[in-house]
CSV table of C-alpha atoms and ligand atoms in Angstrom, one decimal:
chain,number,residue,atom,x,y,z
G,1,UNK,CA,16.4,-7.6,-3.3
G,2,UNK,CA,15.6,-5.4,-0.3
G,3,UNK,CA,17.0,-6.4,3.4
G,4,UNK,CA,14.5,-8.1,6.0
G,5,UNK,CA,14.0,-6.3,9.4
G,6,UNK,CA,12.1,-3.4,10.7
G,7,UNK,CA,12.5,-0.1,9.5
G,8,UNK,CA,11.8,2.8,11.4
G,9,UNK,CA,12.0,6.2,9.5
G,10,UNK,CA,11.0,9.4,10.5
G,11,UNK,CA,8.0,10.3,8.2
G,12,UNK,CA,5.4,13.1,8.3
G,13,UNK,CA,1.4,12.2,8.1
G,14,UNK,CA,-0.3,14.5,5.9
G,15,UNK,CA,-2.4,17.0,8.2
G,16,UNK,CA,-6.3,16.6,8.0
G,17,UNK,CA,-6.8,20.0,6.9
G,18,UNK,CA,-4.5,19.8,3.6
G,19,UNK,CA,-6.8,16.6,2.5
G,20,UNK,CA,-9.9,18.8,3.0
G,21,UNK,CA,-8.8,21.4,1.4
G,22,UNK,CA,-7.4,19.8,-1.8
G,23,UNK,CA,-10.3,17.5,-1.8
G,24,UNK,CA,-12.9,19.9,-2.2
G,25,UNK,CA,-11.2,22.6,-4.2
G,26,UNK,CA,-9.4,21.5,-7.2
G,27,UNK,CA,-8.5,17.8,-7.2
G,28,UNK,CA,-11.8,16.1,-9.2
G,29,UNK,CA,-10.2,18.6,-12.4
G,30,UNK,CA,-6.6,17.7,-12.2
G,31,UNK,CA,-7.3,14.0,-10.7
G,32,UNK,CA,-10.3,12.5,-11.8
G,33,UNK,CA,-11.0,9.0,-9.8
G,34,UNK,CA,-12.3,7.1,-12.8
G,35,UNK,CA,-9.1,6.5,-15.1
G,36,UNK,CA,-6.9,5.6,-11.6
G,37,UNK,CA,-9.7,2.6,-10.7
G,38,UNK,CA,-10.8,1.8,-14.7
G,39,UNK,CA,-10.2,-2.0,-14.4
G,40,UNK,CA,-9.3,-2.7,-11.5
G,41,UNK,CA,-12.6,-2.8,-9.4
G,42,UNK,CA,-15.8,-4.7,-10.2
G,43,UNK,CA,-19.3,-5.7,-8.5
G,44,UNK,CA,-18.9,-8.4,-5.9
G,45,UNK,CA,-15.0,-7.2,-5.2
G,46,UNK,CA,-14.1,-6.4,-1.8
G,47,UNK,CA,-11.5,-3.5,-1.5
G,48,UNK,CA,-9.7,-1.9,0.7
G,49,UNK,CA,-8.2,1.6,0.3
G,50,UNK,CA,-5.5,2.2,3.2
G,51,UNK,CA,-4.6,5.2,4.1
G,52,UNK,CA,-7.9,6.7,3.1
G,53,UNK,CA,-7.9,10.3,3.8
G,54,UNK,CA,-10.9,12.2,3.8
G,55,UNK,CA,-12.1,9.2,1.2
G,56,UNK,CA,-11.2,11.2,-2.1
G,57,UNK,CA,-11.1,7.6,-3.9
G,58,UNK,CA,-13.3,5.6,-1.0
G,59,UNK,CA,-16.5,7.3,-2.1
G,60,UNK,CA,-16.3,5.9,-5.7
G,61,UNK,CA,-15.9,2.1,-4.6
G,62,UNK,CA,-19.3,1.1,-3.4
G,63,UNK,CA,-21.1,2.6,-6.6
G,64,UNK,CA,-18.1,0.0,-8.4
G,65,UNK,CA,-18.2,-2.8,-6.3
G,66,UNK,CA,-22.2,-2.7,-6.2
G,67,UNK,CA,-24.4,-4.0,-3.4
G,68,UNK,CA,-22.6,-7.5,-3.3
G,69,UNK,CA,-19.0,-6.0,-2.7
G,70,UNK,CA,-17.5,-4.6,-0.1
G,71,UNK,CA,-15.5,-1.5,1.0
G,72,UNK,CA,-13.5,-0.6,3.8
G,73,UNK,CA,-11.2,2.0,4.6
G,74,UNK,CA,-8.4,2.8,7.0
G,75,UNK,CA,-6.6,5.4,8.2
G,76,UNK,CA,-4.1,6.5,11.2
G,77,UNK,CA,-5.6,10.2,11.5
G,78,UNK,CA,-9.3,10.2,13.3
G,79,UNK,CA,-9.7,13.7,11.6
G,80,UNK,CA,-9.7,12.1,8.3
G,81,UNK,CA,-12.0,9.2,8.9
G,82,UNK,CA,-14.2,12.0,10.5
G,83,UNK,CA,-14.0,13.7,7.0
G,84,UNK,CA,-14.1,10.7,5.0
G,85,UNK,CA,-17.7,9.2,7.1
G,86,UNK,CA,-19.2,12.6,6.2
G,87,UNK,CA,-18.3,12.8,2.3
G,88,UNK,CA,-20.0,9.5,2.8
G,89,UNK,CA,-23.1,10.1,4.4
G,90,UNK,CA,-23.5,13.3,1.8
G,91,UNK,CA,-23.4,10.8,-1.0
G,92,UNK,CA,-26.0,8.7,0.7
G,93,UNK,CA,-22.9,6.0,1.2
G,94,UNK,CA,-22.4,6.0,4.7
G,95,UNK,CA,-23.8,2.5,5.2
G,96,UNK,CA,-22.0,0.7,2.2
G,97,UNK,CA,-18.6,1.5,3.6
G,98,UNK,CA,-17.0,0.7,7.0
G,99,UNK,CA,-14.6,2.7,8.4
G,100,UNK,CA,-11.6,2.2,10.6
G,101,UNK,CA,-8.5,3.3,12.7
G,102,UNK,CA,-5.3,1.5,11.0
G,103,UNK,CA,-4.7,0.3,15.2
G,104,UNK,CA,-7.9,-1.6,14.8
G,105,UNK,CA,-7.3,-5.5,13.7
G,106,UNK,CA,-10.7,-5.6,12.0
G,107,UNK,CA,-9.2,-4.5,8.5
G,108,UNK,CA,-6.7,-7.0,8.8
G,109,UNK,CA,-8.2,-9.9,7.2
G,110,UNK,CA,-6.4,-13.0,6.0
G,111,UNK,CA,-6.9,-13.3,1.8
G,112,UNK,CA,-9.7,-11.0,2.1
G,113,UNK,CA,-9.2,-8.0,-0.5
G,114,UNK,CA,-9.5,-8.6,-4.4
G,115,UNK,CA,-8.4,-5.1,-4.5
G,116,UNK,CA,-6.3,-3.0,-2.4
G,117,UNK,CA,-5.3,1.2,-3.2
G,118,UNK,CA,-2.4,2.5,-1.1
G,119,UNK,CA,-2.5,6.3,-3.0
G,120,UNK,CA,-0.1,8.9,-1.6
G,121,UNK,CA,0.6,7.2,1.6
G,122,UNK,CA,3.2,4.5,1.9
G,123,UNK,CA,5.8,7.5,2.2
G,124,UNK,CA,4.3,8.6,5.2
G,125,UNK,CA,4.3,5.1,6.4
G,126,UNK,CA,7.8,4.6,9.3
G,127,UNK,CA,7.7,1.0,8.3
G,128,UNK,CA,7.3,0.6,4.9
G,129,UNK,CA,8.1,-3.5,4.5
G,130,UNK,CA,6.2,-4.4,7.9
G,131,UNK,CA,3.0,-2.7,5.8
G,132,UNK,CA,3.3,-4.3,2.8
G,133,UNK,CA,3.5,-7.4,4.1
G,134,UNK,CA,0.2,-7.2,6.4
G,135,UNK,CA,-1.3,-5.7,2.4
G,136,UNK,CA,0.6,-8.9,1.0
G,137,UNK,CA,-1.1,-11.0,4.0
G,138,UNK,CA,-4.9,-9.5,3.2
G,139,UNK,CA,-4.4,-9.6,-0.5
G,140,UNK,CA,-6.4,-12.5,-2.4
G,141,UNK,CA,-4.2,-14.5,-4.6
G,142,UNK,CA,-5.3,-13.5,-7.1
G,143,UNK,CA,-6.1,-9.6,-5.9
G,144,UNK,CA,-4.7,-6.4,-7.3
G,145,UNK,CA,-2.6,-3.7,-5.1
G,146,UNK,CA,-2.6,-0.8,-6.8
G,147,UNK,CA,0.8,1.5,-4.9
G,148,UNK,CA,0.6,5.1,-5.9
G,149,UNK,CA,3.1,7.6,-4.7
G,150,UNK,CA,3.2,11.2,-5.2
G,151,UNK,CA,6.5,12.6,-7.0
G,152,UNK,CA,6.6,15.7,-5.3
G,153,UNK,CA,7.3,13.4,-2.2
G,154,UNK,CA,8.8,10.3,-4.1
G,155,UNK,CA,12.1,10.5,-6.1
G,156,UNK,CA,13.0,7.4,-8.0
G,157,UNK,CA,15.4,6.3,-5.7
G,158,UNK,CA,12.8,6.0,-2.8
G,159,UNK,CA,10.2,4.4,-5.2
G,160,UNK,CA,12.3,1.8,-6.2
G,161,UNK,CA,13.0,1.0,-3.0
G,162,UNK,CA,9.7,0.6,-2.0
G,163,UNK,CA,8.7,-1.5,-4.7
G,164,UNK,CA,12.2,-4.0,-3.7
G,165,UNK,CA,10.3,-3.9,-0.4
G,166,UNK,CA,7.2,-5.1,-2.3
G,167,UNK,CA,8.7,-7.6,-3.8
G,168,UNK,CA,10.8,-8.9,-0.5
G,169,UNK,CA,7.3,-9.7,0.8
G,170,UNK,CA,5.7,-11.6,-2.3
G,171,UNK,CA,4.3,-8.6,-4.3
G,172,UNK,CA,5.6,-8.8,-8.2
G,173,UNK,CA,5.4,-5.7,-10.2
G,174,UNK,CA,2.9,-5.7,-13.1
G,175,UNK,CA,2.7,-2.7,-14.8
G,176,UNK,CA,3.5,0.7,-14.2
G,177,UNK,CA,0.3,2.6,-14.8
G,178,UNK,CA,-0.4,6.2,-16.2
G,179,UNK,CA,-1.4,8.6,-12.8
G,180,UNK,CA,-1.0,12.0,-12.9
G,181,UNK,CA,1.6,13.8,-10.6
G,182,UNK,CA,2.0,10.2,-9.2
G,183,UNK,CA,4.4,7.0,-9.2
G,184,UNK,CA,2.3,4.0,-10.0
G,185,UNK,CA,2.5,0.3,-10.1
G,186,UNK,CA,-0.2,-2.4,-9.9
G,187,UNK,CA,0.9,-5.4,-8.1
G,188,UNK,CA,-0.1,-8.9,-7.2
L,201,SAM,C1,-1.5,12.3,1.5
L,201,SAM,S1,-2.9,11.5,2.4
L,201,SAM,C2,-3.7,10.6,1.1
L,201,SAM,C3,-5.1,10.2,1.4
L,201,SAM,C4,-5.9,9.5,0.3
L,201,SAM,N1,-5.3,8.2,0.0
L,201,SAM,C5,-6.0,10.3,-0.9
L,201,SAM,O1,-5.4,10.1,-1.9
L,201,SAM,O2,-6.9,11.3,-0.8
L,201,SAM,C6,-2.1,10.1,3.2
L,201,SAM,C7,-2.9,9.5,4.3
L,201,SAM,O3,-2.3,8.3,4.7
L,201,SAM,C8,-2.6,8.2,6.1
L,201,SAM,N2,-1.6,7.2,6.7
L,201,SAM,C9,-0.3,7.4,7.0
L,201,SAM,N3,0.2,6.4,7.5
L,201,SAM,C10,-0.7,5.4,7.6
L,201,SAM,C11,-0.8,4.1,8.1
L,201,SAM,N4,0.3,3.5,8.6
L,201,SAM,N5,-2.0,3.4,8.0
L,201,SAM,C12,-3.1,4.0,7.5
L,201,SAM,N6,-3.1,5.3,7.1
L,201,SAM,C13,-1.9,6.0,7.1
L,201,SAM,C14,-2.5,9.6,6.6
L,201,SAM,O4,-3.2,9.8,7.9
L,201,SAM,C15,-3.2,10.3,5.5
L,201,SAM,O5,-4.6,10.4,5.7
């Protein structure tokens, strides 16, 4: 079981101009969106993808959740919200998704979320348990967190430690599921 307190590592954010660049160029043939979310979202859900990017996986979530559901995304970086709110408004999406700074508290909604995606971006977060316990706080009972990490940034030792941190704060480990390049569990 992992300890209790605050942790504060040092940890890089990803810069706004890798995401675009990935994004666009290569990432829809070597990472498709549908096999990650297969499952796990359907019409009426409300879902929240933290740590959003430039909304590489936000854009699919209204077409899933249809008009009754809901989507919202956050991020830390401005730049990639900017990115994200334009992918959106290409798609003709921009109103079915609301958009917002991590610092805001309008995300943070008590038992709110049948779905939540954390992809590529706990590692980047300083404190990891502190997060995952405000993801544990917004999470429905009976909701789905789906915590992907990248292995180029994750070794096993690190992504078991996160997922002791998951479970310190209530999450229990499902599955391990099938991404590619990625560390994957779905939790609850
Ligand atoms: C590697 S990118 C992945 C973006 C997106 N999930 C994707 O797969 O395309 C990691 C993102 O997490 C964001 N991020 C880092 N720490 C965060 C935090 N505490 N809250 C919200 N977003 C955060 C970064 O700004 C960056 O956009």
């Amino acid at each position: 079981m992992a300890s209790v307190g605050r942790e504060a590592r040092r940890t890089r954010t990803c810069p706004w101009w890798l995401m675009a660049f990935v994004d666009d160029r290569v990432r829809a043939l070597v990472q498709p969106t549908a096999p990650v979310l297969a499952s796990l979202v359907a019409p009426g859900h409300a879902c929240l993808d933290v740590g959003c990017g430039m909304g590489y996986f936000t854009v699919p979530l209204p077409r899933l959740v249809g008009p009754s559901g809901q989507v919202i995304a956050v991020d830390v970086q401005p730049r990639m919200l900017q990115g994200g709110a334009r992918r959106l408004e290409r798609e003709g999406l921009a109103d079915r998704v609301s958009l917002y700074l991590a610092t805001q508290s309008d995300w943070v909604r008590p038992e709110h979320y049948d779905f939540i995606l954390a992809f590529w971006m706990l590692h980047e977060v300083p404190d990891r348990q502190g997060f995952l316990a405000t993801l544990r706080q917004v999470l429905k009972p009976r909701g789905h967190f789906l915590l992907v990490e990248p292995r180029i940034h994750v070794g096993e030792r690190l992504w078991r430690e996160s997922l002791a941190l998951a479970e310190a704060v209530g999450f229990h480990s499902r599955e391990t599921r099938p991404v590619r390049f990625s560390r994957a569990a779905l939790l609850r």
